Short mmCIF file of C-alpha atoms in Angstrom, two decimals:
data_model
loop_
_atom_site.label_atom_id
_atom_site.label_comp_id
_atom_site.label_asym_id
_atom_site.label_seq_id
_atom_site.Cartn_x
_atom_site.Cartn_y
_atom_site.Cartn_z
CA MET A 1 -30.96 -136.25 51.03
CA VAL A 2 -30.97 -139.97 50.49
CA ARG A 3 -32.82 -142.26 52.99
CA THR A 4 -31.47 -145.62 53.25
CA PRO A 5 -33.96 -148.13 52.74
CA LEU A 6 -35.58 -149.91 56.33
CA THR A 7 -34.85 -153.23 57.01
CA PRO A 8 -37.18 -155.51 57.22
CA GLU A 9 -36.91 -155.43 61.28
CA GLU A 10 -37.42 -152.03 60.72
CA ARG A 11 -41.12 -152.12 58.62
CA GLU A 12 -42.02 -154.82 61.89
CA ARG A 13 -41.89 -152.61 64.36
CA GLY A 14 -43.36 -149.95 62.65
CA GLU A 15 -46.49 -151.96 61.91
CA ARG A 16 -46.16 -153.37 65.77
CA LEU A 17 -46.25 -149.95 66.86
CA GLY A 18 -49.53 -149.34 64.21
CA ARG A 19 -51.39 -152.54 65.85
CA LEU A 20 -50.14 -150.86 69.51
CA LEU A 21 -51.39 -147.50 68.80
CA ARG A 22 -54.73 -149.47 67.05
CA GLU A 23 -55.70 -151.41 70.57
CA THR A 24 -55.07 -148.96 72.27
CA ARG A 25 -57.17 -146.06 70.74
CA GLY A 26 -60.28 -148.73 70.95
CA ALA A 27 -63.28 -146.76 70.38
CA ARG A 28 -61.94 -143.01 70.02
CA SER A 29 -61.76 -141.55 67.12
CA MET A 30 -58.67 -140.93 65.01
CA THR A 31 -59.44 -137.45 64.76
CA GLU A 32 -60.16 -137.21 68.57
CA VAL A 33 -56.82 -138.89 69.06
CA ALA A 34 -54.69 -137.04 67.17
CA ALA A 35 -55.90 -133.62 67.90
CA GLU A 36 -54.98 -134.73 71.86
CA ALA A 37 -51.49 -135.28 70.19
CA GLY A 38 -51.20 -132.15 68.15
CA ILE A 39 -50.76 -134.41 65.30
CA SER A 40 -53.13 -134.73 61.98
CA ALA A 41 -55.59 -137.75 61.61
CA GLU A 42 -53.82 -138.56 58.14
CA THR A 43 -50.31 -138.70 60.36
CA LEU A 44 -52.10 -141.14 62.54
CA ARG A 45 -53.45 -143.27 59.95
CA LYS A 46 -50.31 -143.15 58.55
CA ILE A 47 -48.66 -144.43 61.36
CA GLU A 48 -51.62 -147.35 62.36
CA THR A 49 -51.30 -149.10 58.73
CA GLY A 50 -47.54 -149.17 58.85
CA ARG A 51 -47.14 -145.97 56.04
CA ALA A 52 -45.10 -144.23 58.42
CA PRO A 53 -43.09 -146.65 60.03
CA THR A 54 -40.39 -144.31 61.39
CA PRO A 55 -42.14 -141.38 62.69
CA ALA A 56 -40.18 -139.03 64.93
CA PHE A 57 -39.73 -139.76 68.70
CA PHE A 58 -41.69 -136.79 70.11
CA THR A 59 -44.39 -138.04 67.53
CA VAL A 60 -44.81 -141.15 69.53
CA ALA A 61 -44.02 -139.21 72.50
CA ALA A 62 -47.15 -137.58 72.34
CA LEU A 63 -49.53 -140.78 71.20
CA ALA A 64 -48.26 -142.69 73.85
CA ARG A 65 -49.29 -139.25 76.06
CA ALA A 66 -52.86 -139.30 74.77
CA LEU A 67 -53.19 -142.79 74.85
CA GLY A 68 -51.81 -143.25 78.71
CA LEU A 69 -48.81 -145.46 77.56
CA SER A 70 -45.73 -145.12 79.23
CA MET A 71 -43.04 -145.00 77.02
CA ASP A 72 -41.45 -148.06 78.53
CA ASP A 73 -44.09 -149.80 77.45
CA LEU A 74 -43.88 -148.68 73.98
CA VAL A 75 -40.80 -149.47 73.81
CA ALA A 76 -40.89 -153.30 75.37
CA ARG A 77 -44.05 -153.65 73.14
CA CYS A 78 -42.30 -152.39 69.98
CA ALA A 79 -38.60 -153.33 69.94
CA LEU A 80 -37.30 -155.02 67.38
CA VAL A 81 -36.38 -158.40 67.45
CA PRO A 82 -33.02 -159.99 67.58
CA ALA A 83 -32.11 -162.10 64.48
#
């Protein structure tokens, strides 16, 4: 299966998500948050650094829960910015 390349806007949304997760994680370790969310620390690292700009919905939901973020707030802060 061939994936369609991401648009610049989709990449930017992924970068915003990564920044939000890093900021919200604060002093908590990446390993601690990843374990609480049920994902690997490497997956969290990729999301936070923008190397995985389109993580699965359930991964994002698990991270939001682990970090105490509402999905509504997360969507509002990471939505695509209209051109």
